XYZ file of C-alpha atoms in Angstrom:
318
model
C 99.490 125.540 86.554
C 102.877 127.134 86.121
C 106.215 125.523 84.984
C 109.494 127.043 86.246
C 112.408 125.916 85.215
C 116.142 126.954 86.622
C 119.065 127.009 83.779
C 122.536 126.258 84.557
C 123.244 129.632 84.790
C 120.840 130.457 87.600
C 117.794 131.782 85.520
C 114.157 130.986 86.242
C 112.171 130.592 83.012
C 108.136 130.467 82.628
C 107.647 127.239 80.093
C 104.381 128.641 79.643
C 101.504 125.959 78.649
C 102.443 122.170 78.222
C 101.399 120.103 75.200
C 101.240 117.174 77.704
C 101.919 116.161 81.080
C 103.000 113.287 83.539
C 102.956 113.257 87.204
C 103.513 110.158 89.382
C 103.050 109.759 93.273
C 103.392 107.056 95.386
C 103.593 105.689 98.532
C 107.187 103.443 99.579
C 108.520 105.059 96.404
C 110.987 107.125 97.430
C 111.004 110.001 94.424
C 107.959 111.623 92.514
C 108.420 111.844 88.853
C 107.292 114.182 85.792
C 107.455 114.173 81.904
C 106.326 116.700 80.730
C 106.142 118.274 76.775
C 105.990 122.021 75.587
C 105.510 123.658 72.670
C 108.635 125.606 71.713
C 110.034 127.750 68.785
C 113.987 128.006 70.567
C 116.280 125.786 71.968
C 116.668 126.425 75.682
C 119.685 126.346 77.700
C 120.602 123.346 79.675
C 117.995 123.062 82.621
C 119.270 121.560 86.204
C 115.572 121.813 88.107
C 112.038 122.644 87.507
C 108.887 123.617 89.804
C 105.294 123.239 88.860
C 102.750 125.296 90.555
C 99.060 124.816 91.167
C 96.718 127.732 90.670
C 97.299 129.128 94.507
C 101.023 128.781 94.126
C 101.558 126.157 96.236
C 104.312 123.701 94.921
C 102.638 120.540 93.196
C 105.783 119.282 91.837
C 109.830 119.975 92.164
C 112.588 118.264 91.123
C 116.233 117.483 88.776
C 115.988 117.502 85.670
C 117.220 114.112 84.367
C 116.359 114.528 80.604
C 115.746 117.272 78.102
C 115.144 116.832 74.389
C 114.825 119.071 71.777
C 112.443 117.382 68.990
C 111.387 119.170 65.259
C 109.279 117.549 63.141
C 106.648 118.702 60.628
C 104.340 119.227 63.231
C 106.243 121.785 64.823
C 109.437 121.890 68.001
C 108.925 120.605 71.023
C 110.956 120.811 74.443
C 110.385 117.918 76.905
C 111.639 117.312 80.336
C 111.859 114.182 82.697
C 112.465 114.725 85.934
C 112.454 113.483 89.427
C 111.754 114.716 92.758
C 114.768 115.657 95.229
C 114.905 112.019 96.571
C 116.965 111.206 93.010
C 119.978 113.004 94.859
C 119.966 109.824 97.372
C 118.740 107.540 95.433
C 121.888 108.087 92.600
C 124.545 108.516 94.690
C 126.420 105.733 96.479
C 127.167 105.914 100.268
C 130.705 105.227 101.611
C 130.745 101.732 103.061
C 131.636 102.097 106.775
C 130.250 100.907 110.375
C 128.599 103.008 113.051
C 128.437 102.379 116.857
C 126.045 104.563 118.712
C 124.234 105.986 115.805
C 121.487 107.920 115.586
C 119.434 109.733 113.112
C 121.242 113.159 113.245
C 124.500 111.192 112.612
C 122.857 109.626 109.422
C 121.533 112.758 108.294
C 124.515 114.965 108.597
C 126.771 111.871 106.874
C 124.269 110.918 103.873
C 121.717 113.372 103.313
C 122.820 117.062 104.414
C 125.447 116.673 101.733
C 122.589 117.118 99.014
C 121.289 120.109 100.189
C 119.051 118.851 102.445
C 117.767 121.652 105.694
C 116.552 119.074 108.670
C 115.160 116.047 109.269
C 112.471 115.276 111.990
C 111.543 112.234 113.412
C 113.632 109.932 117.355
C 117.242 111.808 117.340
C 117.983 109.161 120.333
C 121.261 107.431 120.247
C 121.148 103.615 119.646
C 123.376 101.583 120.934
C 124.321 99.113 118.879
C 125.966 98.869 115.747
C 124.829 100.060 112.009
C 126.603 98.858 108.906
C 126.723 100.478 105.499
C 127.524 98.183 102.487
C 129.050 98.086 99.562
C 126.698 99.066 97.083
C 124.084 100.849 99.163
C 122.545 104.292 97.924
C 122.378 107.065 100.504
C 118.622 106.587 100.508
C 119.169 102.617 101.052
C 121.135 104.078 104.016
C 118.373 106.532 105.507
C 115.642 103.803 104.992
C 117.921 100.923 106.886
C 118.190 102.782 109.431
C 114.477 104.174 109.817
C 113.079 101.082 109.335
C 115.697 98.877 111.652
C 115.675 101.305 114.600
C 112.890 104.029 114.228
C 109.872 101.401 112.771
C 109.342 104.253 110.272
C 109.733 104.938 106.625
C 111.036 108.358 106.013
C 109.575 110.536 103.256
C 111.491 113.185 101.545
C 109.350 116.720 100.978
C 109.813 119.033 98.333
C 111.032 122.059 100.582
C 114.616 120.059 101.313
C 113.451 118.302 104.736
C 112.640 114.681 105.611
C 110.377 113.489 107.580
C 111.168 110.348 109.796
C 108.375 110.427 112.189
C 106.142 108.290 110.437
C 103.268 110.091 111.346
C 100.504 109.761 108.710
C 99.307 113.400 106.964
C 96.922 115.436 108.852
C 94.547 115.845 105.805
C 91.681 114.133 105.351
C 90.143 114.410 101.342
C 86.862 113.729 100.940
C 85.295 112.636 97.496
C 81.852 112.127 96.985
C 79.039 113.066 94.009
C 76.449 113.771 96.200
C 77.953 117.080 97.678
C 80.438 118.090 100.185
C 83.507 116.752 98.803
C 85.279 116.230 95.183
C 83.236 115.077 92.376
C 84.372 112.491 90.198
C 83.978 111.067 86.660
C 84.627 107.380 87.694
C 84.848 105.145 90.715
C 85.916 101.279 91.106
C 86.144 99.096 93.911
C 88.219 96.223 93.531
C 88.103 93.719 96.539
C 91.564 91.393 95.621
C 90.495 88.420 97.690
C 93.957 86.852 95.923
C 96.047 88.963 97.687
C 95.016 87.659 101.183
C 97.430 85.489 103.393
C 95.322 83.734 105.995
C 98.385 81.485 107.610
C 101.746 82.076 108.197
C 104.057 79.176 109.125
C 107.367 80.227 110.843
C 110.868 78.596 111.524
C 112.563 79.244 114.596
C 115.985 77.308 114.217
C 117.879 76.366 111.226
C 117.107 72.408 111.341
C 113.637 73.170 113.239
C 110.345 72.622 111.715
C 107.869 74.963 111.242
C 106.345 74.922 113.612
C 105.017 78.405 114.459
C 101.651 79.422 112.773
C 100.252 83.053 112.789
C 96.844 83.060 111.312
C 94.391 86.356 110.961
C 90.879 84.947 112.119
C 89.211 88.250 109.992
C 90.845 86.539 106.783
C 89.848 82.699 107.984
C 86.626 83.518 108.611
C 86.301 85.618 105.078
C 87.084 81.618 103.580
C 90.665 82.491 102.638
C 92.950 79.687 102.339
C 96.592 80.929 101.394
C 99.844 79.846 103.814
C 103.062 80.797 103.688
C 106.531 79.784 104.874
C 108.945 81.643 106.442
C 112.720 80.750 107.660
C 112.568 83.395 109.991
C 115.657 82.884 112.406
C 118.362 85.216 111.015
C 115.947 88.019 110.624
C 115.887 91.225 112.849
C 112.536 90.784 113.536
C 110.803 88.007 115.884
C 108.976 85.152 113.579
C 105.560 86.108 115.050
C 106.361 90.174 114.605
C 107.245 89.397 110.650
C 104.364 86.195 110.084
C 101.684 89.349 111.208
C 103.386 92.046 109.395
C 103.229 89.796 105.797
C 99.294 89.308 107.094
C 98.996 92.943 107.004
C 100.495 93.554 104.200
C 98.302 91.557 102.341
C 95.503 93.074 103.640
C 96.549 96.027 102.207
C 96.591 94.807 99.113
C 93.363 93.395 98.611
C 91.456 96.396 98.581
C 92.061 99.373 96.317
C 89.130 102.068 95.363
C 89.915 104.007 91.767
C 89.031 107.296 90.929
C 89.141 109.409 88.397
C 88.937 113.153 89.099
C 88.637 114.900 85.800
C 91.033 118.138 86.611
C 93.941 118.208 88.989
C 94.194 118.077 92.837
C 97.566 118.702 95.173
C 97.460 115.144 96.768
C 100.134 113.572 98.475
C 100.724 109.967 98.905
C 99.446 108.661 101.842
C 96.933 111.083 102.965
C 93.583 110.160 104.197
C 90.609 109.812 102.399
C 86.731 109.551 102.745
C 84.402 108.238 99.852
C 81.006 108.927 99.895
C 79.360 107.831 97.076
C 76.019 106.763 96.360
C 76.200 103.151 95.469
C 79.360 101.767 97.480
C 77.976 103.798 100.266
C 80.591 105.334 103.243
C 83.864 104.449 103.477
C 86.509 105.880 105.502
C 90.213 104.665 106.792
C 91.464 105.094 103.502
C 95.262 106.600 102.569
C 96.180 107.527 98.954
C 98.906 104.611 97.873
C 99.029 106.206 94.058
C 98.393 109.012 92.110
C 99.028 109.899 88.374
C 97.880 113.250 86.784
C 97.688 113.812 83.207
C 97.201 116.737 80.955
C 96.718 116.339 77.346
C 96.683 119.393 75.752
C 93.385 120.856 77.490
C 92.294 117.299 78.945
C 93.215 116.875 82.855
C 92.362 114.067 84.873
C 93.662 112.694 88.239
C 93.649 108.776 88.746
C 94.051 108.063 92.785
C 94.270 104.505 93.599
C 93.251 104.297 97.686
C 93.855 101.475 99.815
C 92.483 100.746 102.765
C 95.149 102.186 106.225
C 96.694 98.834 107.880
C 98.897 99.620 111.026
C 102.483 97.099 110.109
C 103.585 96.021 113.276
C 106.887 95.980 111.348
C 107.253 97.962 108.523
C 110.113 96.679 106.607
């Protein structure tokens, strides 16, 4: 892969070869994040971005640069970078407190997020009427994914080419690992059924001195011998009890079933794209989305860990 890096002054400089490297990716975190460690006989001036490319020149990572050290020791100079992906922008800067009536998703973007350099947004540009408030305290991003998630149902993903997505619609790609041909081979493979993570009951509020006296049960989980209830004071929320008792059911289903794998080299995933395992023991398994992924390089060692979780429609996704 090849690491570009932009100095204050506007120059684009080949790193060359790492030492070691960090990637992170993950779904419902907002920015991607690098660390990365080179080799170096010169100090470098002050870098504002860098862009790593895969071997076809398609962007696997860009971003700010948040850190750069210079270290010499007796085992030789070494440069390293942290960075984070274009969503730090939002997530670091504070948005002005203020109240919209009639807003809509083009007023958010051109008010919080075209100020960073951002191109376009996609995703319901229809006007809402009711009213939006901004606190005190909230980042722009805390802005973009209030709104999304109170009025669109969606949670809005930033891409690396200066656009965000707000459609919610899941990745087109479908990855396909499997050892016995036909798809990526791997070094390593766990499944991990988290039966603890399970919520079989839900028991919801509906008025402040009222009992609670609304249950929402899953009868997949119930019948699987789960026995977990929660309770919820649901009346203040924007949601209906029943719409947020399911959603927290979901959610936990979610979590209670994660597949590991380690790919020993480097793929250009995304987080939440779709993936098939084939594999000769756990058998076929399909309806799965990429919720992590972490690639390392050190020195001539790579390997891609990709934790997958099984894809559970929210009815709410807060």
């Amino acid at each position: 892969m090849k690491y570009i890096a932009k100095t204050l002054s506007g120059n684009m400089i080949d790193l060359g070869k790492p030492y070691t490297t960090i990637i992170n990716k993950a779904k419902r975190v907002p920015a991607d994040d690098l660390t990365v460690v080179f080799p170096t006989l010169r100090k470098f001036e002050e870098f504002v971005s860098i862009e790593v490319l895969d071997n076809e020149n398609k962007v696997f990572f860009s971003g700010i640069i948040d850190e750069q050290k210079t270290t010499c020791t007796k085992s030789g100079c070494f440069l390293s970078l942290i960075s984070r992906s274009y969503a730090a922008y939002l997530l670091d800067n504070e948005a002005l407190p203020q109240t919209y009536v009639n807003p809509s998703l083009d007023v958010i973007f051109d008010k919080h997020i075209r100020p960073y350099g951002f191109s376009d947004i996609t995703g319901d540009k229809s006007t809402f009427y009711e009213s939006f408030t901004v606190y005190k305290g909230m980042s722009e991003w805390e802005v973009l994914e209030s709104f999304c998630l109170s009025f669109l149902k969606v949670y809005p993903r930033v891409n690396s080419n200066f656009t965000v997505d707000a459609t919610g619609k899941s990745s087109d790609v479908v990855w396909k690992f499997s050892n016995k041909g036909g798809g990526f081979n791997y070094s390593y493979i766990l499944e991990n059924n988290r039966r603890h993570k399970l919520i079989s009951k839900v028991f919801a509020r509906t008025s402040s001195k009222g009992p609670y006296s609304m249950e929402i049960s899953d009868p997949e989980i119930l019948r699987r011998g789960v026995v977990k209830k929660r309770y919820i004071n649901a009346r203040n929320n924007l949601k209906s009890p029943e719409q947020y008792g399911k959603f927290m059911i979901s959610k936990s289903k979610s979590k209670s079933y994660e597949i590991r794998i380690y790919y020993p080299g480097a793929i250009n995933l995304s987080a939440g794209d779709k993936v098939i395992v084939d594999d000769l023991i756990l058998g076929y398994i399909d309806n799965l989305i990429i919720h992590r992924i972490r690639y390392t390089l050190d020195q001539d060692l790579q390997n891609t860990e990709i934790v997958l979780r099984k894809e559970v429609k929210h009815i709410v996704d807060f």
